[in-house]
PDB file of C-alpha atoms in Angstrom:
ATOM      1  CA  MET A 190      -0.004  -0.006   0.002  1.00  0.00           C
ATOM      2  CA  ALA A 191       1.448   3.321  -1.040  1.00  0.00           C
ATOM      3  CA  GLY A 192       2.229   5.756   1.709  1.00  0.00           C
ATOM      4  CA  ARG A 193       0.530   9.121   2.003  1.00  0.00           C
ATOM      5  CA  PRO A 194       2.195  11.978   0.119  1.00  0.00           C
ATOM      6  CA  ARG A 195       4.315  14.020   2.446  1.00  0.00           C
ATOM      7  CA  GLU A 196       2.951  17.332   3.576  1.00  0.00           C
ATOM      8  CA  PHE A 197       4.478  20.483   2.195  1.00  0.00           C
ATOM      9  CA  ASP A 198       4.602  24.084   3.265  1.00  0.00           C
ATOM     10  CA  ARG A 199       2.772  26.136   0.647  1.00  0.00           C
ATOM     11  CA  ASP A 200       4.555  29.358   1.523  1.00  0.00           C
ATOM     12  CA  GLU A 201       7.927  27.663   1.270  1.00  0.00           C
ATOM     13  CA  ALA A 202       6.962  26.111  -2.037  1.00  0.00           C
ATOM     14  CA  LEU A 203       5.882  29.483  -3.351  1.00  0.00           C
ATOM     15  CA  GLY A 204       9.212  30.991  -2.361  1.00  0.00           C
ATOM     16  CA  ARG A 205      11.071  28.251  -4.200  1.00  0.00           C
ATOM     17  CA  ALA A 206       8.900  28.809  -7.295  1.00  0.00           C
ATOM     18  CA  ARG A 207       9.641  32.525  -7.123  1.00  0.00           C
ATOM     19  CA  ASP A 208      13.363  31.871  -7.143  1.00  0.00           C
ATOM     20  CA  ALA A 209      13.090  29.435 -10.027  1.00  0.00           C
ATOM     21  CA  PHE A 210      11.064  31.849 -12.165  1.00  0.00           C
ATOM     22  CA  TRP A 211      13.315  34.733 -11.145  1.00  0.00           C
ATOM     23  CA  ARG A 212      16.432  32.895 -12.200  1.00  0.00           C
ATOM     24  CA  ARG A 213      15.190  31.240 -15.421  1.00  0.00           C
ATOM     25  CA  GLY A 214      12.169  33.247 -16.491  1.00  0.00           C
ATOM     26  CA  TYR A 215       8.625  32.066 -17.157  1.00  0.00           C
ATOM     27  CA  GLU A 216       9.231  30.067 -20.327  1.00  0.00           C
ATOM     28  CA  GLY A 217      12.679  28.918 -19.215  1.00  0.00           C
ATOM     29  CA  THR A 218      11.157  27.249 -16.143  1.00  0.00           C
ATOM     30  CA  SER A 219       9.521  23.992 -17.066  1.00  0.00           C
ATOM     31  CA  MET A 220       7.118  21.948 -14.986  1.00  0.00           C
ATOM     32  CA  ALA A 221       9.951  19.476 -14.436  1.00  0.00           C
ATOM     33  CA  ASP A 222      12.058  22.344 -13.088  1.00  0.00           C
ATOM     34  CA  LEU A 223       9.259  23.338 -10.712  1.00  0.00           C
ATOM     35  CA  VAL A 224       8.838  19.743  -9.534  1.00  0.00           C
ATOM     36  CA  GLU A 225      12.565  19.646  -8.723  1.00  0.00           C
ATOM     37  CA  ALA A 226      12.605  23.083  -7.088  1.00  0.00           C
ATOM     38  CA  LEU A 227       9.463  22.524  -4.977  1.00  0.00           C
ATOM     39  CA  GLY A 228      10.137  18.877  -4.202  1.00  0.00           C
ATOM     40  CA  ILE A 229       6.571  17.762  -4.939  1.00  0.00           C
ATOM     41  CA  ALA A 230       4.812  16.076  -7.822  1.00  0.00           C
ATOM     42  CA  SER A 231       3.306  18.126 -10.634  1.00  0.00           C
ATOM     43  CA  ALA A 232      -0.206  16.994  -9.691  1.00  0.00           C
ATOM     44  CA  ARG A 233       0.206  18.542  -6.270  1.00  0.00           C
ATOM     45  CA  ILE A 234       1.552  21.746  -7.756  1.00  0.00           C
ATOM     46  CA  TYR A 235      -1.542  22.015  -9.941  1.00  0.00           C
ATOM     47  CA  ALA A 236      -3.763  21.193  -6.951  1.00  0.00           C
ATOM     48  CA  ALA A 237      -2.120  23.844  -4.790  1.00  0.00           C
ATOM     49  CA  PHE A 238      -1.683  26.637  -7.335  1.00  0.00           C
ATOM     50  CA  GLY A 239      -4.006  25.866 -10.231  1.00  0.00           C
ATOM     51  CA  SER A 240      -1.638  26.291 -13.169  1.00  0.00           C
ATOM     52  CA  LYS A 241       1.848  27.319 -14.085  1.00  0.00           C
ATOM     53  CA  ASP A 242       0.517  30.766 -15.048  1.00  0.00           C
ATOM     54  CA  ALA A 243      -1.279  31.177 -11.744  1.00  0.00           C
ATOM     55  CA  LEU A 244       1.801  30.011  -9.817  1.00  0.00           C
ATOM     56  CA  PHE A 245       3.974  32.481 -11.675  1.00  0.00           C
ATOM     57  CA  ARG A 246       1.652  35.401 -10.989  1.00  0.00           C
ATOM     58  CA  GLU A 247       1.487  34.504  -7.327  1.00  0.00           C
ATOM     59  CA  ALA A 248       5.286  34.194  -7.235  1.00  0.00           C
ATOM     60  CA  VAL A 249       5.629  37.683  -8.727  1.00  0.00           C
ATOM     61  CA  GLY A 250       3.240  38.957  -6.101  1.00  0.00           C
ATOM     62  CA  LEU A 251       5.446  37.445  -3.389  1.00  0.00           C
ATOM     63  CA  TYR A 252       8.478  39.113  -4.970  1.00  0.00           C
ATOM     64  CA  GLN A 253       6.798  42.518  -5.112  1.00  0.00           C
ATOM     65  CA  ALA A 254       5.499  42.230  -1.543  1.00  0.00           C
ATOM     66  CA  GLY A 255       9.005  41.348  -0.318  1.00  0.00           C
ATOM     67  CA  GLU A 256      12.410  42.253  -1.611  1.00  0.00           C
ATOM     68  CA  GLY A 257      11.062  43.443  -4.953  1.00  0.00           C
ATOM     69  CA  GLY A 258       9.016  46.156  -3.269  1.00  0.00           C
ATOM     70  CA  PHE A 259      12.073  48.241  -2.453  1.00  0.00           C
ATOM     71  CA  ALA A 260      11.138  51.051  -4.867  1.00  0.00           C
ATOM     72  CA  ASP A 261       7.642  51.537  -3.464  1.00  0.00           C
ATOM     73  CA  ARG A 262       9.066  51.582   0.066  1.00  0.00           C
ATOM     74  CA  ALA A 263      11.766  54.120  -0.797  1.00  0.00           C
ATOM     75  CA  LEU A 264       9.343  56.428  -2.581  1.00  0.00           C
ATOM     76  CA  ALA A 265       6.861  56.280   0.291  1.00  0.00           C
ATOM     77  CA  GLU A 266       9.218  56.409   3.281  1.00  0.00           C
ATOM     78  CA  GLU A 267      11.859  58.976   2.399  1.00  0.00           C
ATOM     79  CA  GLY A 268      11.105  62.635   3.129  1.00  0.00           C
ATOM     80  CA  SER A 269      12.653  64.170   0.042  1.00  0.00           C
ATOM     81  CA  ILE A 270      12.601  63.171  -3.608  1.00  0.00           C
ATOM     82  CA  GLY A 271      16.385  63.159  -3.788  1.00  0.00           C
ATOM     83  CA  MET A 272      16.708  60.757  -0.865  1.00  0.00           C
ATOM     84  CA  ALA A 273      13.876  58.591  -2.159  1.00  0.00           C
ATOM     85  CA  VAL A 274      15.285  58.124  -5.663  1.00  0.00           C
ATOM     86  CA  GLU A 275      18.809  57.576  -4.407  1.00  0.00           C
ATOM     87  CA  ARG A 276      17.689  54.934  -1.962  1.00  0.00           C
ATOM     88  CA  MET A 277      15.600  53.266  -4.653  1.00  0.00           C
ATOM     89  CA  LEU A 278      18.540  52.951  -7.082  1.00  0.00           C
ATOM     90  CA  HIS A 279      20.997  51.941  -4.376  1.00  0.00           C
ATOM     91  CA  GLU A 280      18.738  49.195  -3.073  1.00  0.00           C
ATOM     92  CA  ALA A 281      18.129  48.025  -6.649  1.00  0.00           C
ATOM     93  CA  VAL A 282      21.843  47.459  -7.158  1.00  0.00           C
ATOM     94  CA  MET A 283      22.172  45.665  -3.832  1.00  0.00           C
ATOM     95  CA  LEU A 284      19.269  43.328  -4.568  1.00  0.00           C
ATOM     96  CA  TYR A 285      20.126  42.677  -8.213  1.00  0.00           C
ATOM     97  CA  THR A 286      23.702  41.692  -7.365  1.00  0.00           C
ATOM     98  CA  ARG A 287      22.958  39.822  -4.148  1.00  0.00           C
ATOM     99  CA  PRO A 288      25.501  36.994  -3.733  1.00  0.00           C
ATOM    100  CA  GLY A 289      23.868  33.623  -4.261  1.00  0.00           C
ATOM    101  CA  GLY A 290      20.555  35.149  -5.331  1.00  0.00           C
ATOM    102  CA  PRO A 291      18.983  35.354  -8.755  1.00  0.00           C
ATOM    103  CA  PRO A 292      20.478  38.330 -10.609  1.00  0.00           C
ATOM    104  CA  GLY A 293      18.470  41.298 -11.746  1.00  0.00           C
ATOM    105  CA  CYS A 294      14.791  42.079 -11.281  1.00  0.00           C
ATOM    106  CA  MET A 295      12.172  39.362 -11.592  1.00  0.00           C
ATOM    107  CA  VAL A 296       9.605  41.710 -13.087  1.00  0.00           C
ATOM    108  CA  VAL A 297      12.063  43.008 -15.712  1.00  0.00           C
ATOM    109  CA  ALA A 298      13.693  39.702 -16.705  1.00  0.00           C
ATOM    110  CA  ALA A 299      11.122  36.922 -16.284  1.00  0.00           C
ATOM    111  CA  ALA A 300       9.164  37.366 -19.505  1.00  0.00           C
ATOM    112  CA  THR A 301      10.496  40.005 -21.858  1.00  0.00           C
ATOM    113  CA  ASN A 302      10.013  37.738 -24.862  1.00  0.00           C
ATOM    114  CA  CYS A 303       7.390  34.989 -25.024  1.00  0.00           C
ATOM    115  CA  THR A 304       5.826  32.685 -27.566  1.00  0.00           C
ATOM    116  CA  PRO A 305       2.355  33.762 -28.754  1.00  0.00           C
ATOM    117  CA  GLU A 306       0.589  31.443 -26.346  1.00  0.00           C
ATOM    118  CA  ASN A 307       2.302  33.171 -23.395  1.00  0.00           C
ATOM    119  CA  GLU A 308       1.902  36.769 -24.568  1.00  0.00           C
ATOM    120  CA  ALA A 309      -0.580  37.427 -21.786  1.00  0.00           C
ATOM    121  CA  VAL A 310       2.175  36.824 -19.222  1.00  0.00           C
ATOM    122  CA  ALA A 311       4.532  39.234 -21.020  1.00  0.00           C
ATOM    123  CA  HIS A 312       1.839  41.893 -21.179  1.00  0.00           C
ATOM    124  CA  TRP A 313       1.020  41.423 -17.518  1.00  0.00           C
ATOM    125  CA  LEU A 314       4.635  41.935 -16.525  1.00  0.00           C
ATOM    126  CA  ALA A 315       4.935  44.948 -18.804  1.00  0.00           C
ATOM    127  CA  GLU A 316       1.996  46.490 -16.937  1.00  0.00           C
ATOM    128  CA  ARG A 317       3.884  45.864 -13.656  1.00  0.00           C
ATOM    129  CA  ARG A 318       6.885  47.807 -15.074  1.00  0.00           C
ATOM    130  CA  ARG A 319       4.652  50.632 -16.255  1.00  0.00           C
ATOM    131  CA  THR A 320       3.186  50.831 -12.764  1.00  0.00           C
ATOM    132  CA  ARG A 321       6.674  51.238 -11.329  1.00  0.00           C
ATOM    133  CA  ALA A 322       7.496  54.047 -13.785  1.00  0.00           C
ATOM    134  CA  ALA A 323       4.186  55.748 -12.939  1.00  0.00           C
ATOM    135  CA  ALA A 324       5.020  55.584  -9.216  1.00  0.00           C
ATOM    136  CA  ILE A 325       8.288  57.392  -9.869  1.00  0.00           C
ATOM    137  CA  ALA A 326       6.458  60.054 -11.920  1.00  0.00           C
ATOM    138  CA  ASP A 327       3.832  60.490  -9.169  1.00  0.00           C
ATOM    139  CA  ARG A 328       6.541  61.005  -6.538  1.00  0.00           C
ATOM    140  CA  LEU A 329       8.290  63.560  -8.751  1.00  0.00           C
ATOM    141  CA  ARG A 330       5.022  65.446  -9.343  1.00  0.00           C
ATOM    142  CA  ARG A 331       4.448  65.550  -5.593  1.00  0.00           C
ATOM    143  CA  ALA A 332       7.947  66.914  -5.135  1.00  0.00           C
ATOM    144  CA  ALA A 333       7.215  69.581  -7.717  1.00  0.00           C
ATOM    145  CA  VAL A 334       4.029  70.632  -5.910  1.00  0.00           C
ATOM    146  CA  GLU A 335       5.953  70.742  -2.618  1.00  0.00           C
ATOM    147  CA  GLY A 336       8.597  73.030  -4.112  1.00  0.00           C
ATOM    148  CA  GLU A 337      11.471  70.557  -4.205  1.00  0.00           C
ATOM    149  CA  VAL A 338      11.785  70.628  -8.002  1.00  0.00           C
ATOM    150  CA  ARG A 339      12.635  73.702 -10.048  1.00  0.00           C
ATOM    151  CA  PRO A 340       9.720  75.250 -11.965  1.00  0.00           C
ATOM    152  CA  GLY A 341       9.769  74.303 -15.642  1.00  0.00           C
ATOM    153  CA  THR A 342      11.311  70.869 -15.034  1.00  0.00           C
ATOM    154  CA  ASP A 343      10.021  68.221 -17.457  1.00  0.00           C
ATOM    155  CA  VAL A 344       8.917  65.848 -14.694  1.00  0.00           C
ATOM    156  CA  ALA A 345       7.593  63.189 -17.127  1.00  0.00           C
ATOM    157  CA  ALA A 346      10.909  63.016 -18.988  1.00  0.00           C
ATOM    158  CA  LEU A 347      12.852  62.907 -15.739  1.00  0.00           C
ATOM    159  CA  ALA A 348      10.670  60.064 -14.449  1.00  0.00           C
ATOM    160  CA  ASP A 349      11.109  58.162 -17.716  1.00  0.00           C
ATOM    161  CA  ALA A 350      14.920  58.581 -17.508  1.00  0.00           C
ATOM    162  CA  LEU A 351      14.990  57.215 -13.956  1.00  0.00           C
ATOM    163  CA  ALA A 352      12.740  54.268 -14.865  1.00  0.00           C
ATOM    164  CA  VAL A 353      14.945  53.458 -17.862  1.00  0.00           C
ATOM    165  CA  PHE A 354      18.022  53.456 -15.648  1.00  0.00           C
ATOM    166  CA  LEU A 355      16.306  51.391 -12.932  1.00  0.00           C
ATOM    167  CA  HIS A 356      15.225  48.723 -15.375  1.00  0.00           C
ATOM    168  CA  GLY A 357      18.594  48.859 -17.153  1.00  0.00           C
ATOM    169  CA  LEU A 358      20.339  48.014 -13.869  1.00  0.00           C
ATOM    170  CA  SER A 359      18.540  44.665 -13.979  1.00  0.00           C
ATOM    171  CA  VAL A 360      19.831  43.915 -17.494  1.00  0.00           C
ATOM    172  CA  GLN A 361      23.370  44.844 -16.525  1.00  0.00           C
ATOM    173  CA  ALA A 362      23.243  42.732 -13.355  1.00  0.00           C
ATOM    174  CA  ARG A 363      21.991  39.716 -15.293  1.00  0.00           C
ATOM    175  CA  ASP A 364      24.854  40.251 -17.738  1.00  0.00           C
ATOM    176  CA  GLY A 365      27.284  39.950 -14.837  1.00  0.00           C
ATOM    177  CA  VAL A 366      28.302  43.595 -14.439  1.00  0.00           C
ATOM    178  CA  PRO A 367      29.717  43.706 -10.880  1.00  0.00           C
ATOM    179  CA  ARG A 368      28.076  45.600  -8.068  1.00  0.00           C
ATOM    180  CA  GLU A 369      30.958  48.082  -7.748  1.00  0.00           C
ATOM    181  CA  ARG A 370      30.524  49.309 -11.343  1.00  0.00           C
ATOM    182  CA  LEU A 371      26.750  49.654 -10.967  1.00  0.00           C
ATOM    183  CA  LEU A 372      27.172  51.653  -7.759  1.00  0.00           C
ATOM    184  CA  ALA A 373      29.739  53.857  -9.445  1.00  0.00           C
ATOM    185  CA  ALA A 374      27.172  54.682 -12.149  1.00  0.00           C
ATOM    186  CA  LEU A 375      24.579  55.946  -9.691  1.00  0.00           C
ATOM    187  CA  PRO A 376      25.900  59.522  -9.277  1.00  0.00           C
ATOM    188  CA  VAL A 377      25.892  59.929 -13.037  1.00  0.00           C
ATOM    189  CA  ALA A 378      22.311  58.682 -13.286  1.00  0.00           C
ATOM    190  CA  LEU A 379      21.279  60.996 -10.441  1.00  0.00           C
ATOM    191  CA  ALA A 380      22.852  64.101 -11.980  1.00  0.00           C
ATOM    192  CA  PRO A 381      19.746  65.193 -13.912  1.00  0.00           C
ATOM    193  CA  LEU A 382      17.669  64.920 -10.747  1.00  0.00           C
ATOM    194  CA  ARG A 383      20.220  66.854  -8.738  1.00  0.00           C
ATOM    195  CA  SER A 384      20.203  69.658 -11.282  1.00  0.00           C
ATOM    196  CA  ALA A 385      16.379  69.799 -11.132  1.00  0.00           C
ATOM    197  CA  LEU A 386      16.221  70.139  -7.349  1.00  0.00           C
ATOM    198  CA  VAL A 387      15.763  73.491  -5.611  1.00  0.00           C
ATOM    199  CA  PRO A 388      18.882  73.931  -3.412  1.00  0.00           C
ATOM    200  CA  LYS A 389      18.295  73.822   0.324  1.00  0.00           C
ATOM    201  CA  ALA A 390      20.438  73.484   3.416  1.00  0.00           C
ATOM    202  CA  ALA A 391      20.622  69.965   4.798  1.00  0.00           C
ATOM    203  CA  SER A 392      22.576  68.180   7.447  1.00  0.00           C
ATOM    204  CA  HIS A 393      25.608  66.211   6.254  1.00  0.00           C
ATOM    205  CA  ASP A 394      24.291  63.267   8.269  1.00  0.00           C
ATOM    206  CA  GLU A 395      20.907  63.255   6.543  1.00  0.00           C
ATOM    207  CA  ARG A 396      21.124  60.212   4.304  1.00  0.00           C
ATOM    208  CA  PRO A 397      18.604  57.816   2.811  1.00  0.00           C
ATOM    209  CA  ALA A 398      18.012  54.607   4.681  1.00  0.00           C
ATOM    210  CA  GLY A 399      20.203  51.843   3.288  1.00  0.00           C
ATOM    211  CA  CYS A 400      22.565  54.301   1.605  1.00  0.00           C
ATOM    212  CA  PRO A 401      25.941  54.036   3.376  1.00  0.00           C
ATOM    213  CA  GLU A 402      28.239  56.996   2.977  1.00  0.00           C
ATOM    214  CA  GLU A 403      31.073  54.865   1.717  1.00  0.00           C
ATOM    215  CA  LYS A 404      29.008  53.621  -1.229  1.00  0.00           C
ATOM    216  CA  ILE A 405      27.816  56.758  -3.040  1.00  0.00           C
ATOM    217  CA  PRO A 406      27.383  60.465  -2.324  1.00  0.00           C
ATOM    218  CA  CYS A 407      23.739  61.131  -1.502  1.00  0.00           C
ATOM    219  CA  THR A 408      21.588  63.889  -2.961  1.00  0.00           C
ATOM    220  CA  ARG A 409      19.466  66.302  -1.034  1.00  0.00           C
TER     221      ARG A 409
END
């Protein structure tokens, strides 16, 4: 008589699926890969998550609620736009080049190109990226209303430039560009934002959370 299937932790299984999709992408992760990563039979994966598509979307949700939510947290928690954007880019580099972790951003890299039958997944992820760019633009518009940004600044173009750089960091990290080079590029990427800010006095010790002084000079 066959023994009962061993119990599994759904949250743990979801985390393993997230890492598999993050590392190999949606189409690059087969059901056999998921069976190996989760340690359970495909029938149990379908029973627990419904489908590969549903599992992927739930895994992306886990990513965005956890480490992948760094941008939303930085934009919401920092008191100035300069500190918020700098923290966002710094934490992106640290996450995308984390030793032993999947490189890059899951939302950027997991489904940039798909076969026709999986285009819905690619479109869904593209919407997630557009949402991130919109959040940056919203924060910049708020900064403009609050007087942090010089009058006449093209806020939409500045937001697009920052989103392009943020998403480009993921591509560079997946290509193996080392953390030190990506960190060194941050001041250059931040220069347009710095030039758009209204100067104000600030304490030398006022720095974004997670932005050590030895890494990069912080904006105000």
